[in-house]
PDB file of C-alpha atoms in Angstrom:
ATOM      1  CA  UNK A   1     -87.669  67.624  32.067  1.00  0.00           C
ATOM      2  CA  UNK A   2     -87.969  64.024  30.325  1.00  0.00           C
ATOM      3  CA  UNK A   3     -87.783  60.868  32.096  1.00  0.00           C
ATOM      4  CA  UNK A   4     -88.560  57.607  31.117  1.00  0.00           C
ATOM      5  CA  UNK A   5     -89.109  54.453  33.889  1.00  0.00           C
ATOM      6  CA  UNK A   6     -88.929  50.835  32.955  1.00  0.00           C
ATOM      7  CA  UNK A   7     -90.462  48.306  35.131  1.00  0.00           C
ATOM      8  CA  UNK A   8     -88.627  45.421  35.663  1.00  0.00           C
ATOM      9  CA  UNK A   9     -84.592  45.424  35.218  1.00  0.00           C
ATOM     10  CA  UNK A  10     -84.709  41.794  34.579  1.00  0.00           C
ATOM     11  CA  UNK A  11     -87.700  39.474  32.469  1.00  0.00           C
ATOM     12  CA  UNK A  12     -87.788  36.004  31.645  1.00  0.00           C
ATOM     13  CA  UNK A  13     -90.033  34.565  28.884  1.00  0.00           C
ATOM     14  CA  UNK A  14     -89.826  31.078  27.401  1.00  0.00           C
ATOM     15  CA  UNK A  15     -88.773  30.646  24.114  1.00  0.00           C
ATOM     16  CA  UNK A  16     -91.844  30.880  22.195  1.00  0.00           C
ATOM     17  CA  UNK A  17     -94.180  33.051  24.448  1.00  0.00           C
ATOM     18  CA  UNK A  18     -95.087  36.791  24.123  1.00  0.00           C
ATOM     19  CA  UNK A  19     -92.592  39.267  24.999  1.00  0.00           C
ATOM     20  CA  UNK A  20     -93.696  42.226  26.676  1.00  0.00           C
ATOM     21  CA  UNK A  21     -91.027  45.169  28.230  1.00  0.00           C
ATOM     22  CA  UNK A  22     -92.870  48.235  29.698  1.00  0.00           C
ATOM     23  CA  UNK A  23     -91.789  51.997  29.111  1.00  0.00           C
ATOM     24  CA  UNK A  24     -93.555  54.404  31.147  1.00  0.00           C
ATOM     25  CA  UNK A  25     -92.453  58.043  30.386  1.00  0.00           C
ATOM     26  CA  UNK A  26     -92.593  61.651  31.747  1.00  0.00           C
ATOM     27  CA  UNK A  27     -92.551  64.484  29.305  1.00  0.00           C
ATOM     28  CA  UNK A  28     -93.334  68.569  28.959  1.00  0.00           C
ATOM     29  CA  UNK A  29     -93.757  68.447  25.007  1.00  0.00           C
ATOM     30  CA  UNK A  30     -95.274  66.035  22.110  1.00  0.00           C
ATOM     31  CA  UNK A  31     -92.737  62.794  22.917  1.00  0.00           C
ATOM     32  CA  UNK A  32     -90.511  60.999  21.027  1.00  0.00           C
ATOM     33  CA  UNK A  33     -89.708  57.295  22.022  1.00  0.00           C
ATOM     34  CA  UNK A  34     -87.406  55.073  21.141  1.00  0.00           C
ATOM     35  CA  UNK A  35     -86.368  51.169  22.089  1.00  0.00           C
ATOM     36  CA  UNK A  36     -82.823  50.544  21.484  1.00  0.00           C
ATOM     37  CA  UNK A  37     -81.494  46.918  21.818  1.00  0.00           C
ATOM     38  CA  UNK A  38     -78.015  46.374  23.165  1.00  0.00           C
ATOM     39  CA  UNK A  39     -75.769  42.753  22.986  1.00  0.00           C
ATOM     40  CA  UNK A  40     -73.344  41.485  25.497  1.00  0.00           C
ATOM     41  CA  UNK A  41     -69.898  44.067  24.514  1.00  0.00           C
ATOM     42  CA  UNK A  42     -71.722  45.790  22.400  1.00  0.00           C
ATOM     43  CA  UNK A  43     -72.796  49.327  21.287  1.00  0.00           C
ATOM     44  CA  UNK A  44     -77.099  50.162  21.513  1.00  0.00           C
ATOM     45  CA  UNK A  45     -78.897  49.572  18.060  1.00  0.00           C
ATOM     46  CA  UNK A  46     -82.235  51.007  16.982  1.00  0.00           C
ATOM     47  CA  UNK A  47     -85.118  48.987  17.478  1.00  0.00           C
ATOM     48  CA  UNK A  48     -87.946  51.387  16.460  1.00  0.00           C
ATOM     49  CA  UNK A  49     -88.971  54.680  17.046  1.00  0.00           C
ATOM     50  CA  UNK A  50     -92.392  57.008  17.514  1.00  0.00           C
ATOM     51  CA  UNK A  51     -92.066  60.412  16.259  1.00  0.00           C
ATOM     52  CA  UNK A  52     -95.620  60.922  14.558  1.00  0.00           C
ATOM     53  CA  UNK A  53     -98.025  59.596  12.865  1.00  0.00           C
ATOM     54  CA  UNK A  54     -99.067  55.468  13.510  1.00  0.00           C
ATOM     55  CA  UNK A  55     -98.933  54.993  16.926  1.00  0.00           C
ATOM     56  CA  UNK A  56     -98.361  50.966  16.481  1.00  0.00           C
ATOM     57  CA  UNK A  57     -94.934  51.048  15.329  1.00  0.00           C
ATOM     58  CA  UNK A  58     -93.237  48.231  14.047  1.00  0.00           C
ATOM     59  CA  UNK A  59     -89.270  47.372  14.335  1.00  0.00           C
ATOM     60  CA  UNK A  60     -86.615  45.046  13.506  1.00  0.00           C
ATOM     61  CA  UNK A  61     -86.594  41.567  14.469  1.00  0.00           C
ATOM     62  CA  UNK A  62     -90.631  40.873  15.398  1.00  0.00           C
ATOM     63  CA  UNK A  63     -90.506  44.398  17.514  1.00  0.00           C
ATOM     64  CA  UNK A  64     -93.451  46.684  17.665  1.00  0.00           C
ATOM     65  CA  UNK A  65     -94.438  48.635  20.462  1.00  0.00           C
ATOM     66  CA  UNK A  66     -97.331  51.243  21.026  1.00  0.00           C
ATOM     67  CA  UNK A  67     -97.151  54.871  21.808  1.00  0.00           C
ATOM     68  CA  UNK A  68    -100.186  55.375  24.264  1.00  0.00           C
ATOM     69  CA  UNK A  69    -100.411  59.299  25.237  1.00  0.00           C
ATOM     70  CA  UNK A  70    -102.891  58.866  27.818  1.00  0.00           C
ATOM     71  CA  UNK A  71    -101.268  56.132  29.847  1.00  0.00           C
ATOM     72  CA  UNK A  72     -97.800  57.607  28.755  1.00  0.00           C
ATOM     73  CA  UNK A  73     -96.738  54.229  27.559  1.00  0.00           C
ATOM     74  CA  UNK A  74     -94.589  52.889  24.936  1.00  0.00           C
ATOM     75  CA  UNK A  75     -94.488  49.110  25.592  1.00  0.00           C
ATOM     76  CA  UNK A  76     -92.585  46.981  23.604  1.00  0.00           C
ATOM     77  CA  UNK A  77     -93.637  43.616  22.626  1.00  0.00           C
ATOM     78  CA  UNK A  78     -92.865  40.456  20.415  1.00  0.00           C
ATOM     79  CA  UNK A  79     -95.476  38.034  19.933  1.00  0.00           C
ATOM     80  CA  UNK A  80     -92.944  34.917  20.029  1.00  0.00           C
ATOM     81  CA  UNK A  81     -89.617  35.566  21.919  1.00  0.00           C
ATOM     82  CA  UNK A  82     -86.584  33.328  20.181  1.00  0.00           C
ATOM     83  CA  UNK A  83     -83.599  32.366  21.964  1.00  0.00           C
ATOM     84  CA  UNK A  84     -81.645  35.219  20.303  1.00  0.00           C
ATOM     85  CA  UNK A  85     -84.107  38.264  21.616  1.00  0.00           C
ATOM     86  CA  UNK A  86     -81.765  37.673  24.941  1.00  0.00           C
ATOM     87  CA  UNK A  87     -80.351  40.905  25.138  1.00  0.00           C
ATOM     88  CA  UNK A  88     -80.576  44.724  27.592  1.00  0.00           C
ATOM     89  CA  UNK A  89     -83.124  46.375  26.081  1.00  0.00           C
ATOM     90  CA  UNK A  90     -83.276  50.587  26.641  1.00  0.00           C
ATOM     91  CA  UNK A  91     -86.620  52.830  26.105  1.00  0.00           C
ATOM     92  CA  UNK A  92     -85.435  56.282  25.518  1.00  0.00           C
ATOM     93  CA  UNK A  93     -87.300  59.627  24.755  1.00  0.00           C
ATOM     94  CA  UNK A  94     -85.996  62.943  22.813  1.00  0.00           C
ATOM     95  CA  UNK A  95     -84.825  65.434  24.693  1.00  0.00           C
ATOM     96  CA  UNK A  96     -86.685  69.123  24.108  1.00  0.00           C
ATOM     97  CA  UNK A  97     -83.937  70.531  23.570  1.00  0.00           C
ATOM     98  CA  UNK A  98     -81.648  72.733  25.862  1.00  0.00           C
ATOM     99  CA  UNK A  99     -78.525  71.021  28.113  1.00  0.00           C
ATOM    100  CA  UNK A 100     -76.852  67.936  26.739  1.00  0.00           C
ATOM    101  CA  UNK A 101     -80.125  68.258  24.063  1.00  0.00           C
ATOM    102  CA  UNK A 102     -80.051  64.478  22.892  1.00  0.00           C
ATOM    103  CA  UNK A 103     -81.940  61.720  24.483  1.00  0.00           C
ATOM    104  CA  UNK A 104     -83.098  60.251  27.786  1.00  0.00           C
ATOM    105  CA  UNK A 105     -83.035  56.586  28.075  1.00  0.00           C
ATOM    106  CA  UNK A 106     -84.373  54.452  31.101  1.00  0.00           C
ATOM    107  CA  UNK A 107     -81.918  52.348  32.987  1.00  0.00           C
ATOM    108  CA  UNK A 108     -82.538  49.137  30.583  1.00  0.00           C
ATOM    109  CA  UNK A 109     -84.710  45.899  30.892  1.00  0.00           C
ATOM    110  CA  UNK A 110     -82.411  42.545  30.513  1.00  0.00           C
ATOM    111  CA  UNK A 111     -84.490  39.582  28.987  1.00  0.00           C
ATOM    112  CA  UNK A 112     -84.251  36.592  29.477  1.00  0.00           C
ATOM    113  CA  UNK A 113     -85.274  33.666  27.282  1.00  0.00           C
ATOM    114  CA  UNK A 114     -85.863  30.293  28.828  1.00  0.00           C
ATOM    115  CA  UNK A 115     -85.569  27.575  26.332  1.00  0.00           C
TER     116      UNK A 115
ATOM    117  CA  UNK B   1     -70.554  52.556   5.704  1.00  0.00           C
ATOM    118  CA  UNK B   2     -71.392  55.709   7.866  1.00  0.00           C
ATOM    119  CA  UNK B   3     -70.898  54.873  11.270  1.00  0.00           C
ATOM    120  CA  UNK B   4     -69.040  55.679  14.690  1.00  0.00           C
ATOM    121  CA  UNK B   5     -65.903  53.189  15.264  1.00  0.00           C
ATOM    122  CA  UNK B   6     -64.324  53.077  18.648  1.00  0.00           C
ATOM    123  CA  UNK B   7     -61.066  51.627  19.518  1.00  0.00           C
ATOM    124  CA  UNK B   8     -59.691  49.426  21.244  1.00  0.00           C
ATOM    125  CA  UNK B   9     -62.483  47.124  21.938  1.00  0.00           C
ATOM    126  CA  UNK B  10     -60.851  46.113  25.176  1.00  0.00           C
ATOM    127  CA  UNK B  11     -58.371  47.930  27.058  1.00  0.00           C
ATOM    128  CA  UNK B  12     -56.608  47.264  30.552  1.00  0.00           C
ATOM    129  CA  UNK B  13     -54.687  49.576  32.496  1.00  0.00           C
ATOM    130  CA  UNK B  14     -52.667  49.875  35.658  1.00  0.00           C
ATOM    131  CA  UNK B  15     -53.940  52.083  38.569  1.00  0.00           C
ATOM    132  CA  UNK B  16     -52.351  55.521  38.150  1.00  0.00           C
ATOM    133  CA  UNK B  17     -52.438  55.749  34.688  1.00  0.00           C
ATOM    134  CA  UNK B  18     -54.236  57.757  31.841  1.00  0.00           C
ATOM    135  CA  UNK B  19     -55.575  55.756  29.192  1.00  0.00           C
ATOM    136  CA  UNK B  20     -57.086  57.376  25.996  1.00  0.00           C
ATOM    137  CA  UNK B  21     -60.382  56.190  24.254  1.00  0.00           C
ATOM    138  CA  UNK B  22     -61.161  56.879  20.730  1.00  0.00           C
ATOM    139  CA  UNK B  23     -64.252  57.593  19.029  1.00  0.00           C
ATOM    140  CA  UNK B  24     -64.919  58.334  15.329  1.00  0.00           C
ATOM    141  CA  UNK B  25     -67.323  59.489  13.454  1.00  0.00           C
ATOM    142  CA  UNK B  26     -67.928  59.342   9.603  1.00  0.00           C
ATOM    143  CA  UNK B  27     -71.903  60.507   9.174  1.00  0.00           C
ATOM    144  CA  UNK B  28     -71.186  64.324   9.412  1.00  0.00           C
ATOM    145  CA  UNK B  29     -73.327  64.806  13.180  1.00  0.00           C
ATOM    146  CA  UNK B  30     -72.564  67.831  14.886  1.00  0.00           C
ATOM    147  CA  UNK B  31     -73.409  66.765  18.016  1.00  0.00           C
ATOM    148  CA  UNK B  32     -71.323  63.865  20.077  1.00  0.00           C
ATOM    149  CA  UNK B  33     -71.676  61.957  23.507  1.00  0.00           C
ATOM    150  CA  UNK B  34     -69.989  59.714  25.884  1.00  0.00           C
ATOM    151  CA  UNK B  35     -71.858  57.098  27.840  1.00  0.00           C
ATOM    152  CA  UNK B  36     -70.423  55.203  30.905  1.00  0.00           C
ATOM    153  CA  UNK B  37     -72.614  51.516  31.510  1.00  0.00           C
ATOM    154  CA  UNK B  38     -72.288  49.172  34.801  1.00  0.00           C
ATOM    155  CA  UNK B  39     -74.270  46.372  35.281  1.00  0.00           C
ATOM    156  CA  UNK B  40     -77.826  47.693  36.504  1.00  0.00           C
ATOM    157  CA  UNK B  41     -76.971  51.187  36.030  1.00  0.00           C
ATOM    158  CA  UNK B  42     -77.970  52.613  32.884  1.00  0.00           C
ATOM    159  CA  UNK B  43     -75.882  55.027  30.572  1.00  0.00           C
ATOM    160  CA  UNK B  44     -74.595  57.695  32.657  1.00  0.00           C
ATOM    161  CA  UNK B  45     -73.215  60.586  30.546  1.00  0.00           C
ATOM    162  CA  UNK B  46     -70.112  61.640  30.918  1.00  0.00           C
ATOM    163  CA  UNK B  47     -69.213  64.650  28.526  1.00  0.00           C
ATOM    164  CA  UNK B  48     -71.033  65.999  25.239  1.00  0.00           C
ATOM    165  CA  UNK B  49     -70.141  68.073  22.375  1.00  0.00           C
ATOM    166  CA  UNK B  50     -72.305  69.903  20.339  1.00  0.00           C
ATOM    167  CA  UNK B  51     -70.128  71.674  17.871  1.00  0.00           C
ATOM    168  CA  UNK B  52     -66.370  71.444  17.061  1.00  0.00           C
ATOM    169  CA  UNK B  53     -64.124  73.412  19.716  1.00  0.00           C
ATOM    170  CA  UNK B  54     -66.697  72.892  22.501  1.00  0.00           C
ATOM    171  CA  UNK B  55     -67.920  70.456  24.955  1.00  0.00           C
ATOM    172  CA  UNK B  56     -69.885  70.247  28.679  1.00  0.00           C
ATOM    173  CA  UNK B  57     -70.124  68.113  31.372  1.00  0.00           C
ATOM    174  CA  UNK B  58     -72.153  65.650  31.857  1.00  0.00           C
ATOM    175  CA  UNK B  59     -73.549  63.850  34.958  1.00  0.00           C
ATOM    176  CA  UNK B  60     -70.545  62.040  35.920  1.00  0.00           C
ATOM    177  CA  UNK B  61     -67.594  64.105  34.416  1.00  0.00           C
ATOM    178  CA  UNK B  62     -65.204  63.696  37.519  1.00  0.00           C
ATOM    179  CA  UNK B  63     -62.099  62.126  36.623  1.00  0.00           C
ATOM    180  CA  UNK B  64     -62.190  62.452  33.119  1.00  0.00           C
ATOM    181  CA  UNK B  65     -61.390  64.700  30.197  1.00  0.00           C
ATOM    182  CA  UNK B  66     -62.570  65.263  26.219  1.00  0.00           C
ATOM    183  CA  UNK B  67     -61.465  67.479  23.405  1.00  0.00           C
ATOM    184  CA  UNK B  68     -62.985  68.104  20.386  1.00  0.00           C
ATOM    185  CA  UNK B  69     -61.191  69.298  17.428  1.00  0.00           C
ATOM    186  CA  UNK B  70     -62.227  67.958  14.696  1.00  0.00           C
ATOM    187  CA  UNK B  71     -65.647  67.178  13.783  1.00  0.00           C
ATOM    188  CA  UNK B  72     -65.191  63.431  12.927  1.00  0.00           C
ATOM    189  CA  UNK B  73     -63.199  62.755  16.198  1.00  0.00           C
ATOM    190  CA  UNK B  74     -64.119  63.069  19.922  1.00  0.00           C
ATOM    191  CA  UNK B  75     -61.482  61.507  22.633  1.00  0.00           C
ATOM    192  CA  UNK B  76     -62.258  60.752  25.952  1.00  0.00           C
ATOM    193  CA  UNK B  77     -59.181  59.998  28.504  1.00  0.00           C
ATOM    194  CA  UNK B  78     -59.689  58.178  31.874  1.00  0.00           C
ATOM    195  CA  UNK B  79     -57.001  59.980  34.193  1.00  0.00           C
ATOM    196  CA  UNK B  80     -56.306  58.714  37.450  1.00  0.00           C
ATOM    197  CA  UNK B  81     -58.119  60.321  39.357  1.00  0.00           C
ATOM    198  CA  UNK B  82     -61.350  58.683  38.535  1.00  0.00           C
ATOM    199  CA  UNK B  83     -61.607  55.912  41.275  1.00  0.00           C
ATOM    200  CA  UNK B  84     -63.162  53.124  39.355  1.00  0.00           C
ATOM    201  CA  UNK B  85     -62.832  53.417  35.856  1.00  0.00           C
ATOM    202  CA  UNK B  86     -63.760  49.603  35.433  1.00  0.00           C
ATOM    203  CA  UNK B  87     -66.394  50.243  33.066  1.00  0.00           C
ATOM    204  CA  UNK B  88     -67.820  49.523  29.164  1.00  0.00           C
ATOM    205  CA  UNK B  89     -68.138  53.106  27.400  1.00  0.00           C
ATOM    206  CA  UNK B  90     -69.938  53.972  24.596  1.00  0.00           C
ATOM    207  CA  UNK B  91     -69.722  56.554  21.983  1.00  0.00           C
ATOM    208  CA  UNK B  92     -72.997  58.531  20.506  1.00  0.00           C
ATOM    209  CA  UNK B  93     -73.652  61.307  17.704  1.00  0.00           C
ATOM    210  CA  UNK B  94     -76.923  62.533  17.266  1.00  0.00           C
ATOM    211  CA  UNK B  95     -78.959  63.466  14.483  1.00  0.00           C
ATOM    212  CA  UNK B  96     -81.603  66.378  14.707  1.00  0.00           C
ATOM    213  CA  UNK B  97     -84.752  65.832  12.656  1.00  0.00           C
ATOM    214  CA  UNK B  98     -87.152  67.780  12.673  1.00  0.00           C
ATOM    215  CA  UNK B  99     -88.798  68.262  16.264  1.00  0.00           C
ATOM    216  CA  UNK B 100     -86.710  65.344  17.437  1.00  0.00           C
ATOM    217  CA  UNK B 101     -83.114  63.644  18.631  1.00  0.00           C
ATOM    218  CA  UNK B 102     -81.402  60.818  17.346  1.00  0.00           C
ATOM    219  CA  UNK B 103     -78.792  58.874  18.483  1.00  0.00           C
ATOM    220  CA  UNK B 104     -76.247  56.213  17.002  1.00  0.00           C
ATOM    221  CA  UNK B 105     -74.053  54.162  19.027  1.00  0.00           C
ATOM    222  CA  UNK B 106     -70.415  53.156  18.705  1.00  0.00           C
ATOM    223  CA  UNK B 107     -69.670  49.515  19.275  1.00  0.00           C
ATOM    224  CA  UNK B 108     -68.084  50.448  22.932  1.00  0.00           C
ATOM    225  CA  UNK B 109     -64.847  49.830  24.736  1.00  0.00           C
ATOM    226  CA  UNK B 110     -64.315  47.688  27.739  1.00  0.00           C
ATOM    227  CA  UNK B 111     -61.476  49.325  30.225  1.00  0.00           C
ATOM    228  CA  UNK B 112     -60.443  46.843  33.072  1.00  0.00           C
ATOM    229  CA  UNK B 113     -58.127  48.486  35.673  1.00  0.00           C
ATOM    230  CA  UNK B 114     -55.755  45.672  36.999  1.00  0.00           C
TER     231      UNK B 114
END
């Protein structure tokens, strides 16, 4: 089964310095990884995503985060944080396939950005 | 635009009643989901539907109830008996590509319980 473990449900970063969320996930099969970025009220958008291929991936907004098999990482990081990067972010991996068969997101990092 | 709408964007209710969410979907997924979120908790699923006419339990299905009968549509109603349905719920589909699961969110509903 898939799990996925973000350290740290809260970061703080001044406006201006590097942004750095960590992902640490658990997985049976090849993963799949996602970062999904969520606003106060409202639904999760798609930051980026690793399915194959590059494992720098880069995202919307200044995103990119690194797929690392052999820590079984998928950090996310911005090299500059702006006041409106406060959000929750979620790291999430693809299911195998087999019960609700969809995905399997970590319980969500909220940052912070100190002006 | 494909995308999932979900209405109302807030929605308060009285203890002992059933209140009905909607979710809508216009990008042809087979596959739907409902998420509940509190603060520090995650999503939590509640219910999922993979095809039309059929739909399992999630994680946290207690007090609540789903039908799917149309593709496009998939309804989610807070009875009373789930004890605190204070709570901001989203609405997935997912997309299958290849080897791998995607999902795309709804814009969520916020139900207080006064």
């Amino acid at each position: 089964a898939q799990s996925v473990t973000q350290l740290g449900s809260h970061v703080s970063v001044s406006e201006g310095a590097l942004v750095l969320l960590r992902c640490n996930y658990s997985s049976s099969v090849p993963p799949y990884l996602f970062w999904y970025v969520q606003y106060p009220n409202q639904g999760l958008q798609l930051l980026l995503k690793y399915t194959t291929g590059a494992t720098l991936v880069k995202g919307i907004n200044g995103f990119e985060a690194e797929f690392k098999k052999s820590e079984t990482s998928f950090h996310l990081t911005k090299p500059s944080a702006h006041m409106s990067d406060a959000a929750e972010y979620f790291c999430a991996v693809s299911d195998s396939g087999g019960g609700a068969d969809g995905l399997t997101f970590g319980k969500g990092t909220h940052l912070i950005i100190q002006p | 635009d494909g995308g999932i709408t979900q209405s109302p964007k807030y929605l308060f209710r009285k203890e002992g009643q059933n209140v009905t969410l909607s979710c809508e979907q216009n990008l042809n997924h087979d596959a739907m989901y409902w998420y509940r979120q509190d603060p520090g908790q995650g999503l939590r699923l509640i219910y999922y539907s993979q095809i039309v006419n059929d739909f399992q339990k999630g994680d946290i299905a207690e007090g609540y109830s789903v039908s799917r009968e149309k593709k496009e549509s998939f309804p989610l109603t807070v009875t009373s008996a789930q004890k605190n349905p204070t709570a901001f719920y989203l609405c997935a589909s997912r997309l299958r590509i290849g080897g791998y699961n995607e999902q795309f969110f709804g814009p969520g509903t916020r139900l207080t319980v006064l």
